[in-house]
Coordinates of C-alpha atoms in Angstrom, one line a residue:
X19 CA -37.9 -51.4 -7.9
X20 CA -39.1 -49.0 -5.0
X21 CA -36.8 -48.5 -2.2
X22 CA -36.9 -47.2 1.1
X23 CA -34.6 -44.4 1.5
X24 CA -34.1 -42.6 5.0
X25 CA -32.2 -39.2 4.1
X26 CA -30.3 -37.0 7.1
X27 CA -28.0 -33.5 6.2
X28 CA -28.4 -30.4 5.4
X29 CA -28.3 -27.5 1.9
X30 CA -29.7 -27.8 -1.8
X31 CA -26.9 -30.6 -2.3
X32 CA -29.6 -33.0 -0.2
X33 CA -32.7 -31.1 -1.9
X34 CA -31.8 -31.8 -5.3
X35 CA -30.8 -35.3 -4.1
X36 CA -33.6 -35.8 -2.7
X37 CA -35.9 -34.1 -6.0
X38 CA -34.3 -37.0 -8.2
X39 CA -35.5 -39.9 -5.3
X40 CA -38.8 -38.0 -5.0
X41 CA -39.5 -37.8 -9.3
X42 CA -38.5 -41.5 -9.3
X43 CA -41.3 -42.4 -7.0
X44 CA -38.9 -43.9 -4.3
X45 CA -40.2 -43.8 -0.7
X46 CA -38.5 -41.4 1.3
X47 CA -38.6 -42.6 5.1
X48 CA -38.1 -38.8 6.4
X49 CA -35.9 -36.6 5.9
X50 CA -33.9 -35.4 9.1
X51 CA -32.5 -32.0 8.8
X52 CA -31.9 -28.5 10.9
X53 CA -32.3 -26.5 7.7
X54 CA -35.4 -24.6 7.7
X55 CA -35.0 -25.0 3.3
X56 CA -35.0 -28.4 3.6
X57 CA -38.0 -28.2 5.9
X58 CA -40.3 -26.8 3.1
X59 CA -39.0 -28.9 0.7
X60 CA -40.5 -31.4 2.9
X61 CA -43.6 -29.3 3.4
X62 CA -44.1 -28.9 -0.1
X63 CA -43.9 -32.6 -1.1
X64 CA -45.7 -34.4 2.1
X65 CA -42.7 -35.4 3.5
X66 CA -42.3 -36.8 6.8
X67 CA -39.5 -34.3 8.6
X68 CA -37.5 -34.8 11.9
X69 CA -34.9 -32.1 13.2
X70 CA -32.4 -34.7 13.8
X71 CA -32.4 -38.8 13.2
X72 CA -32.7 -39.1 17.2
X73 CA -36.3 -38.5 16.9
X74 CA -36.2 -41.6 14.0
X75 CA -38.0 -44.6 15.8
X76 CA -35.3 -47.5 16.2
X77 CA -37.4 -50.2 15.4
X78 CA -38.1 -49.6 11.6
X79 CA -35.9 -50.1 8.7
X80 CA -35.1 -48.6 5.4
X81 CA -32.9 -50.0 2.1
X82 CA -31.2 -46.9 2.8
X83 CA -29.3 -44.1 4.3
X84 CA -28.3 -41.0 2.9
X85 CA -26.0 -38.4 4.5
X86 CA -25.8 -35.0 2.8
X87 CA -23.8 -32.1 4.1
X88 CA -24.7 -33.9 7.6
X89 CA -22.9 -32.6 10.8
X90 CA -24.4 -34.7 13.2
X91 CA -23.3 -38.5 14.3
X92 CA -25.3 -41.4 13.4
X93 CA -25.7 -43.6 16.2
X94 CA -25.1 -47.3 14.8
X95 CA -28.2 -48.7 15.5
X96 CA -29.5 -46.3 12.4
X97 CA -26.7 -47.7 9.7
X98 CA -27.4 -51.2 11.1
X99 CA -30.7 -50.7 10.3
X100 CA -30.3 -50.0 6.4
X101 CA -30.9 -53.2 4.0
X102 CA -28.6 -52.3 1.5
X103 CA -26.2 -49.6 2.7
X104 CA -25.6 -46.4 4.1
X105 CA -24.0 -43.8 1.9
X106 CA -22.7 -40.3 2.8
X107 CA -21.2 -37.1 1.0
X108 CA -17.8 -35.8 1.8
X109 CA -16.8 -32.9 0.7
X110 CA -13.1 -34.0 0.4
X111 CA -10.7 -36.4 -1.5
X112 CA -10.9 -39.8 0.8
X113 CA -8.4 -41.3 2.5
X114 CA -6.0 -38.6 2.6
X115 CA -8.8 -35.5 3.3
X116 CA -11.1 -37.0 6.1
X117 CA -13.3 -34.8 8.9
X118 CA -14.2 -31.4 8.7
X119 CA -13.7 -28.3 7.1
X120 CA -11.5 -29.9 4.2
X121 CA -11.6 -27.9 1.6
X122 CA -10.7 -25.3 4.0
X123 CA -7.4 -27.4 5.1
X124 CA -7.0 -28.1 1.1
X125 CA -6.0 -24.6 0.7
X126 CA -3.8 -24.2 3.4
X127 CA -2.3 -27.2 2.3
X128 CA -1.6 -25.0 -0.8
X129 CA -3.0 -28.1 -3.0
X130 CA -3.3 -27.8 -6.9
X131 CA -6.4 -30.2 -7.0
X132 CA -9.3 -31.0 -4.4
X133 CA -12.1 -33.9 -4.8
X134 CA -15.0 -35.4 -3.4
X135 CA -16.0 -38.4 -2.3
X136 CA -19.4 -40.8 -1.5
X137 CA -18.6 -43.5 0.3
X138 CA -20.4 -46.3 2.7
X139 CA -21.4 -45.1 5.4
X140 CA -19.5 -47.3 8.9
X141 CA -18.7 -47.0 12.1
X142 CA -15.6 -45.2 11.8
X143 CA -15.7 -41.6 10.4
X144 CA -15.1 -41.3 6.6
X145 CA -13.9 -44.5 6.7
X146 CA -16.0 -47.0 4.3
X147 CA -15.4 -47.8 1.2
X148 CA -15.4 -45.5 -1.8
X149 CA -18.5 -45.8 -4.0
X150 CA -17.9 -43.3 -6.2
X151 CA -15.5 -40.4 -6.3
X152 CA -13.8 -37.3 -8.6
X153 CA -10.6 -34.7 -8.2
X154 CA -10.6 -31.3 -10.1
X155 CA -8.4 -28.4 -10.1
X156 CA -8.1 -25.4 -7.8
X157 CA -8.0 -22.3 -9.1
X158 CA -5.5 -19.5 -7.7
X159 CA -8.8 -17.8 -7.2
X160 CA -10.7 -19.7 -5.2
X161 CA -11.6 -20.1 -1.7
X162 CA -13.6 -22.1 0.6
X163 CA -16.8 -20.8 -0.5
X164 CA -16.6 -21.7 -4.2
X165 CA -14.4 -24.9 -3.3
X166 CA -17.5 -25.9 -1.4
X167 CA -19.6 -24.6 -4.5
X168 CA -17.9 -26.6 -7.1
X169 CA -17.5 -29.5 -4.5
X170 CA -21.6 -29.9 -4.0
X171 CA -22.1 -29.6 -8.2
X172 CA -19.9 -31.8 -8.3
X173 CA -21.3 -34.4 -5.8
X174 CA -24.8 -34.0 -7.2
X175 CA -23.2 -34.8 -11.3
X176 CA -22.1 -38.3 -9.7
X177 CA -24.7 -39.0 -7.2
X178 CA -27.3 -38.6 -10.7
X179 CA -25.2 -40.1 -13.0
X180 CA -23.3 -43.1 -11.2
X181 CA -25.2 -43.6 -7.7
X182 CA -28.7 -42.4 -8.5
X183 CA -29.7 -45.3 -11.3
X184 CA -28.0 -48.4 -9.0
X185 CA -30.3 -47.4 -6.3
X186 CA -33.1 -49.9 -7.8
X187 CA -30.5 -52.4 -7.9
X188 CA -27.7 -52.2 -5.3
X189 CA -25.9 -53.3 -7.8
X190 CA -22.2 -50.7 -6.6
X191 CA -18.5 -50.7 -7.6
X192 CA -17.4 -50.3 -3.6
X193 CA -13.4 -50.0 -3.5
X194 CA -11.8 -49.9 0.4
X195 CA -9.9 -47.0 1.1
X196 CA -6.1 -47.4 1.6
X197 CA -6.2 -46.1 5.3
X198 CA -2.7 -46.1 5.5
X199 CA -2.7 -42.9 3.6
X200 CA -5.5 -41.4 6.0
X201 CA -5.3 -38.1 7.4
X202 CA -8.2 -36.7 9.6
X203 CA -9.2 -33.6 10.8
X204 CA -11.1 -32.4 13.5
X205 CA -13.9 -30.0 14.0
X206 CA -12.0 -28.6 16.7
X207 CA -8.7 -27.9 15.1
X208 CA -7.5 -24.8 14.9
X209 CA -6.1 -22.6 12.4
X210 CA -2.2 -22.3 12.3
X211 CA -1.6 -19.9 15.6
X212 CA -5.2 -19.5 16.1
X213 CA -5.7 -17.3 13.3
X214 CA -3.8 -15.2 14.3
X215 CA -1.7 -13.2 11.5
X216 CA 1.8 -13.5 11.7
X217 CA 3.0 -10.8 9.0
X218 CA 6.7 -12.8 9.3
X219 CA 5.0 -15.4 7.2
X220 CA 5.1 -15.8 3.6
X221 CA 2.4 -14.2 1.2
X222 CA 1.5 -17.7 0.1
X223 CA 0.6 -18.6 3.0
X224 CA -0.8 -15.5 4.4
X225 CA -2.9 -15.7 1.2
X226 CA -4.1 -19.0 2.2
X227 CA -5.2 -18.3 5.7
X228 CA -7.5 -15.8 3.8
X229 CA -8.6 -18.1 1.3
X230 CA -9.0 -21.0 3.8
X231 CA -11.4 -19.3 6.0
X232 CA -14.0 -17.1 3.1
X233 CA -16.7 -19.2 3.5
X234 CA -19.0 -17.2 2.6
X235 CA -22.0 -14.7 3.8
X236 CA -24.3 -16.0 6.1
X237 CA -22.6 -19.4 6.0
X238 CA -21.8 -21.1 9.4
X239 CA -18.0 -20.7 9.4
X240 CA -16.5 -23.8 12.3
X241 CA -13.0 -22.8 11.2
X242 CA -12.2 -19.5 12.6
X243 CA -11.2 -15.9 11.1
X244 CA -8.1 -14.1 10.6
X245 CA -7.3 -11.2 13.6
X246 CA -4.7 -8.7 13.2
X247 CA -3.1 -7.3 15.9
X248 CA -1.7 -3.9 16.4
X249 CA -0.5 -1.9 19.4
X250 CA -2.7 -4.9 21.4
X251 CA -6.0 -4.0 19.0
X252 CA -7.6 -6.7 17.4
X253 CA -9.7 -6.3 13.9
X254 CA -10.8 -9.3 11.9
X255 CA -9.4 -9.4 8.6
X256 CA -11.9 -10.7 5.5
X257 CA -9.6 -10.7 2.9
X258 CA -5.6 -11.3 2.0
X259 CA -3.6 -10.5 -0.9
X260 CA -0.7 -9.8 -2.8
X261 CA 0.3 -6.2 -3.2
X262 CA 1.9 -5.0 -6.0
X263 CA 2.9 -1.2 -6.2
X264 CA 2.4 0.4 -9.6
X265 CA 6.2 2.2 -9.3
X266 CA 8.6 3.0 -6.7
X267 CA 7.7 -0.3 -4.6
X268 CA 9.5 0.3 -1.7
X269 CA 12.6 -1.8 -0.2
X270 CA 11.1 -4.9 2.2
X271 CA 13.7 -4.3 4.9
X272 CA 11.7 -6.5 7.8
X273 CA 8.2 -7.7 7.6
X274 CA 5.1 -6.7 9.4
X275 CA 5.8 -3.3 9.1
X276 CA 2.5 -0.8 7.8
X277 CA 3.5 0.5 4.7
X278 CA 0.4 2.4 3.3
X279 CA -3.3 2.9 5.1
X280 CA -5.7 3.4 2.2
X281 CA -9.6 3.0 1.6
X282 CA -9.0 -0.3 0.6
X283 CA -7.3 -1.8 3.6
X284 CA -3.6 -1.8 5.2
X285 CA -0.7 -2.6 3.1
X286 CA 2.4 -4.1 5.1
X287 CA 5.3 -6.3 4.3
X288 CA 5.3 -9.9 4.8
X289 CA 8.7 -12.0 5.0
X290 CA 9.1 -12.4 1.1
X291 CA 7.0 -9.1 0.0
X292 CA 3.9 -7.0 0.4
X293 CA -0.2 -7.7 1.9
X294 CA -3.3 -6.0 1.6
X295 CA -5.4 -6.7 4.0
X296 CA -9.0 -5.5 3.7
X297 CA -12.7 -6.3 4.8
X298 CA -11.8 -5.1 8.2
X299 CA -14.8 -6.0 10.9
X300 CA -15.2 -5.8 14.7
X301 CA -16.0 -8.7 16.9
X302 CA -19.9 -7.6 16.7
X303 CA -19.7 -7.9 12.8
X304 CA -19.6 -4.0 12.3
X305 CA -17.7 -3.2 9.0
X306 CA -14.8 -0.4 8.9
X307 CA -12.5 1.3 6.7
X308 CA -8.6 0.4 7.3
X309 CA -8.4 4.8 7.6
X310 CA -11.2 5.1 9.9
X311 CA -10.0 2.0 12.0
X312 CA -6.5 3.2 12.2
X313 CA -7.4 6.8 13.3
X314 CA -9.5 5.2 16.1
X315 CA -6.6 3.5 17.4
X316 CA -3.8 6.1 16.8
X317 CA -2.1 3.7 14.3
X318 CA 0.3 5.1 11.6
X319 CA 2.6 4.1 8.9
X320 CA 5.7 2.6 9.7
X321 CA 4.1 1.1 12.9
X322 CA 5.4 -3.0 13.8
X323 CA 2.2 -5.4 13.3
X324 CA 2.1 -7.7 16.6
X325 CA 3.4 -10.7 16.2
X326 CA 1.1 -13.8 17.8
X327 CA 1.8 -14.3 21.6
X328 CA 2.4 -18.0 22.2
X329 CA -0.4 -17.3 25.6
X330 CA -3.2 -15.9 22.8
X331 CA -2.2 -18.4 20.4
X332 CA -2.9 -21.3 23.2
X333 CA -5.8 -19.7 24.7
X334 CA -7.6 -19.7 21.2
X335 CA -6.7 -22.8 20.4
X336 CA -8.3 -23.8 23.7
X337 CA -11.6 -22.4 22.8
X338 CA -12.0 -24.0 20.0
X339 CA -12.2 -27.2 21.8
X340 CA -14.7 -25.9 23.4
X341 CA -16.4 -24.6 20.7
X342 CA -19.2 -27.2 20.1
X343 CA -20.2 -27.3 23.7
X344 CA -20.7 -23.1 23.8
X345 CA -22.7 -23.2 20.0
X346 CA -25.1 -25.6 21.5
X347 CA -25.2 -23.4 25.0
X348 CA -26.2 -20.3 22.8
X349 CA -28.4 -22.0 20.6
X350 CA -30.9 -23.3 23.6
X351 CA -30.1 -20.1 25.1
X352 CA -33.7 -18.4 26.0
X353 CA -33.0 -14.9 27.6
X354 CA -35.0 -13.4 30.8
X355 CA -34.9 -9.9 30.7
X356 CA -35.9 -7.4 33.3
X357 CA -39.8 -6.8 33.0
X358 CA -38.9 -3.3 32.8
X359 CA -36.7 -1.2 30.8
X360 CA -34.5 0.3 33.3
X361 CA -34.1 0.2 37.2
X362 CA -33.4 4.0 38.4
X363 CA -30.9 3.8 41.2
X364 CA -32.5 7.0 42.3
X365 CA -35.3 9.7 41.8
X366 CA -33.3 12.0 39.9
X367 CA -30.8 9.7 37.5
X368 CA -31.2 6.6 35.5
X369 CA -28.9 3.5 35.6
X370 CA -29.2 0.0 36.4
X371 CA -29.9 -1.7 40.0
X372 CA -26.7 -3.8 40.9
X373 CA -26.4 -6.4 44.2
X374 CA -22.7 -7.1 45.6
X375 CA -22.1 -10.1 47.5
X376 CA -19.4 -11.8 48.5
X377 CA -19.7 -15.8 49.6
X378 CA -16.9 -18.6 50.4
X379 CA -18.1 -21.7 49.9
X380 CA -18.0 -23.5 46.6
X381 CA -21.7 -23.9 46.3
X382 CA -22.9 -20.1 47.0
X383 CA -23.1 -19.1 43.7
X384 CA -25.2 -21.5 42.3
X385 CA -27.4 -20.7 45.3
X386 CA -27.3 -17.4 45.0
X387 CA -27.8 -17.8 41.4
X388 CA -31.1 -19.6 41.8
X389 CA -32.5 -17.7 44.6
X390 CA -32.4 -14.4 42.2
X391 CA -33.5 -16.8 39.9
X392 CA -37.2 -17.1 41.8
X393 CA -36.9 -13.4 42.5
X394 CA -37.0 -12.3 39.1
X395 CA -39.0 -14.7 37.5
X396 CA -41.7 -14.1 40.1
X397 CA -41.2 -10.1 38.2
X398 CA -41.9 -12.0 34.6
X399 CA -45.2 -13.4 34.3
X400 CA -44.1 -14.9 31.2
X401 CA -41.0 -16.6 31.7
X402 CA -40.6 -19.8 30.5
X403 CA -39.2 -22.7 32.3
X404 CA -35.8 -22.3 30.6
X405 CA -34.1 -19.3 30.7
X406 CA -30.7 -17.9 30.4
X407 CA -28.3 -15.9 32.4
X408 CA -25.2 -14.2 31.1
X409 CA -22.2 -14.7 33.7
X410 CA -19.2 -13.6 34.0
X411 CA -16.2 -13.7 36.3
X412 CA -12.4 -12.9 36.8
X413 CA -11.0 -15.7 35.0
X414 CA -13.2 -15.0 32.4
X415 CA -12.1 -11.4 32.2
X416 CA -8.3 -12.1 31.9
X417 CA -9.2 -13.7 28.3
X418 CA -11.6 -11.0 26.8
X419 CA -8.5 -10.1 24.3
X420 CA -9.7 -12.9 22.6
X421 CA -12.4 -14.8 24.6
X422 CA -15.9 -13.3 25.0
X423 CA -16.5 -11.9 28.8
X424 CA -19.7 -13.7 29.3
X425 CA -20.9 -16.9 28.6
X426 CA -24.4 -18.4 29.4
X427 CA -26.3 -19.7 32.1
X428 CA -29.0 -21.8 31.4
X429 CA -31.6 -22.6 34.3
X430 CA -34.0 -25.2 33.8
X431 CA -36.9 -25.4 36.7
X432 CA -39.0 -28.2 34.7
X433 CA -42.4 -28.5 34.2
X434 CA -43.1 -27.3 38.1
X435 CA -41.5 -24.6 37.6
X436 CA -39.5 -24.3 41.0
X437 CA -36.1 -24.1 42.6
X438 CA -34.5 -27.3 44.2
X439 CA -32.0 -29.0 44.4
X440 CA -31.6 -29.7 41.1
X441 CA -31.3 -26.0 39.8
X442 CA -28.7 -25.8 42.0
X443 CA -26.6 -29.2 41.0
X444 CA -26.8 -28.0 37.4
X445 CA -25.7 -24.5 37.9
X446 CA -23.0 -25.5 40.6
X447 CA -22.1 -28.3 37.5
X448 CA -22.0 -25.6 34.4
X449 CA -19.9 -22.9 36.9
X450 CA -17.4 -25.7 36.8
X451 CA -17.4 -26.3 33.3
X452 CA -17.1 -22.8 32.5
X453 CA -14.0 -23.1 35.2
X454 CA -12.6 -26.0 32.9
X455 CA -13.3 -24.6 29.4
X456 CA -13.3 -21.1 30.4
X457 CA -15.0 -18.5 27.6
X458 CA -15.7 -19.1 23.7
X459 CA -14.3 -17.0 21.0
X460 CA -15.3 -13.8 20.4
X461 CA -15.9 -14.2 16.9
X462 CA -18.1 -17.0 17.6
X463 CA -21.3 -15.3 17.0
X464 CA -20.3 -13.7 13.6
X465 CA -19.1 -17.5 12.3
X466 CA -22.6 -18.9 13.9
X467 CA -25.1 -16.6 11.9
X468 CA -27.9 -18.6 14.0
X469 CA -27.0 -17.6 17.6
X470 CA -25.3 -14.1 16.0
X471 CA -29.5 -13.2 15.9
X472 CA -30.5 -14.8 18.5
X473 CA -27.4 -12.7 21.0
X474 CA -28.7 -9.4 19.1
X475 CA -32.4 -10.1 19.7
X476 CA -32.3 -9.8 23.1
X477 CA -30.2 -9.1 25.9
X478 CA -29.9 -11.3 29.1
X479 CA -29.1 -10.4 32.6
X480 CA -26.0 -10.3 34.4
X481 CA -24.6 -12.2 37.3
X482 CA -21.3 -11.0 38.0
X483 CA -19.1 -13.2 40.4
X484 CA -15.5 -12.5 41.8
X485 CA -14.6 -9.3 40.5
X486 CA -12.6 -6.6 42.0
X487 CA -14.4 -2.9 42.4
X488 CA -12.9 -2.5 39.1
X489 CA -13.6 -5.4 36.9
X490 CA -17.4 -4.8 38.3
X491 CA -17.8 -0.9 37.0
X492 CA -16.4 -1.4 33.5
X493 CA -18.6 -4.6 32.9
X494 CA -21.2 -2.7 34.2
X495 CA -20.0 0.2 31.9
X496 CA -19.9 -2.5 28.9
X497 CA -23.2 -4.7 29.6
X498 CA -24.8 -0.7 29.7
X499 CA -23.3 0.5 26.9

């Protein structure tokens, strides 16, 4: 019997899902997805897409609902509206693995198996009753990536073979979840101490951390990355492993000590043996060599790695709750660029035009912020009505070991295109939230490959507020260079 099937989520998993609902001559709704693959999938087959389910009407219903690899809530009203029930993926092993990022938190749970899970879709997250589910083994090799691999072939063998068939029927084996045994975690957990390495750890877990956090090239990564610190230098750190010297393996007499530099990577001692850690990158996604990295930063053999400050520890794991709000910041982040390359400061030498001001009321900025605003829009013709400042400030500056030195205006002037009071409620309202939250991770646009092209495409300009004579000329020196 034909059904009406309303499918929201993301990756081939939902594609192929949706091939075997599309060959069986079901009616799919729409399909509501970010994924620019899934969008010619629906291209290619006439079917109706949305970016998200919020742009679904609210007055139609559907038999069902499908949620694939799907990061975004479901409002209620859209599972209240399904006939028969709403289903959704998870990528985990239900109760005990519910939220995001499991399979990463599998592995540095140091588990021996893994599983995944369809289940109806409620109110609560991951929460319904278990429609159909599998464990399997996990390899010493593996990490997140091919976890998440074997996880989606996996999900698509029993959405074909035990869900696929019933749809005609809603005829389902549903058993509740014991949620007793639930554990749940959040997008915005951190990894243990931030991610930062603490070579007075054990390999295993060291290992993990590596493991835990490979999810792949080009894959959105809302988990975080390893960072090494030495002498107060900070390298991210792609890969984690055991070291095993061919003869003469030295006595371990304390950890986190640098035992060899090699092409391969750095090989230090851990609490219960020896690490290599390799696929060194900077914070702007530039690869190095452990040599050529070491030599830039006057590090030798024999020399202590850092061990995580308990202030960098809690300022990352501050960011991260914060992470969502900056992702979405940077994603509707349209840059306005000076019409013109560069502003001589005088006949004879190049450089850029800078304005220092100084106000004391709590408002000034935003006004300030919105009067340059007018100026420089009225310089480019083609401006849009959205557009995007960076900003920076002292506060901001104080956490760049970690945190990123400038975060993003956004100034929307509507369809009139003007300054009033509006502009300046919502920029006097984001400088407080960037007061609150302060900066996001530096890392963050590496993990997000979407806004990592967006930042490199184009380069904003720069309000500067609260700095010392200082601060000012080496972020000018920085936002220059």
């Amino acid at each position: 019997m034909k059904k009406e099937i309303l499918i929201v989520g993301e990756t081939t998993l939902l594609i192929r899902c949706a091939e075997l609902i599309v060959e069986a001559n079901h009616n799919i709704v729409a399909i509501c997805s970010p994924d620019k693959d899934v969008k010619s999938f629906c291209i290619r087959n006439h079917l109706k897409h949305h970016l998200s389910i919020h742009d679904v009407p609210q007055n139609i219903r559907y038999d069902y609902l499908l949620s694939i690899v799907n990061y975004e809530i479901i409002p209620k009203i859209y599972i209240a509206n399904t006939n028969i029930f709403a289903f959704n993926y998870h990528d985990g092993p239900l109760p005990r693995y519910a939220g995001i990022n499991v399979t990463s938190w599998s592995l540095l749970n140091h588990e021996k198996e893994h599983g995944v899970t369809w289940h109806i879709l409620t109110e609560k997250v991951d929460s319904g009753g278990i429609v159909s589910q599998k464990y399997f083994k996990i390899y010493d090799e593996d990490n997140a990536f091919s976890l998440n691999m074997r996880s989606y072939e996996i999900a698509y063998n029993l959405f074909s073979q035990e869900i696929f068939d019933r749809l005609s029927t809603g005829n389902f084996n549903i058993h509740e979840q014991d949620l007793s045994k639930r554990t749940y975690y959040a997008l915005n957990k951190g990894l243990p101490k931030g991610g930062l390495i603490d070579c007075w750890e054990n390999t295993k877990d060291l290992i993990a951390l590596s493991r835990a956090t490979s999810i792949g090239e080009r894959h959105k990564n809302t988990i975080g990355l390893p960072k090494l610190v030495i002498k107060g230098n900070v390298i991210l750190i792609g890969k984690i492993e055991e070291y095993r010297f061919i003869e003469n393996e030295p006595a371990n007499d304390a950890p986190a000590v640098i035992y060899m530099i090699i092409d391969a990577g750095i090989v230090a001692s851990s609490r219960d043996g020896f690490i290599i850690m390799s696929d060194l990158q900077s914070w702007n996604g530039e690869k190095h060599g452990a040599k050529y990295w070491c030599s830039l930063n006057s590090i030798g053999i024999g020399e202590s790695i850092d061990r995580p400050f308990a202030e960098h520890v809690s300022t990352v794991n501050k960011s991260y709750l914060s992470e969502s709000y900056w992702v979405k910041k940077y994603e509707a982040a349209t840059p306005l660029t000076w019409p013109i390359e560069r502003i001589p400061t005088d006949s004879t030498q190049g450089g850029i035009e800078t304005l220092e001001y100084t106000f004391h009321e709590e408002n000034a900025s935003s006004v300030f912020f919105a009067i340059m605003f007018s100026h420089i829009k009225g310089l480019h013709p083609d401006s849009r009505s959205s557009n995007t400042f960076d900003y920076t400030n002292s506060e901001l500056i104080s956490d760049s070991f970690i945190n990123n030195i400038f975060v993003p205006i956004v100034i929307e002037c509507g369809e009139e295109n003007a300054i009033n009071q509006n502009v300046f409620d919502s920029i006097l309202k984001q400088l407080k939230e960037i007061k609150k939250r302060g900066g996001s991770l530096r890392d963050i646009f590496i993990r997000y490959p979407n806004i990592f092209e967006k930042r490199n495409a184009k380069r904003s300009i720069l309000f500067c507020d609260n700095l010392s004579k200082k601060e000012f000329l080496e972020i000018k020196s920085t936002y220059t260079g």
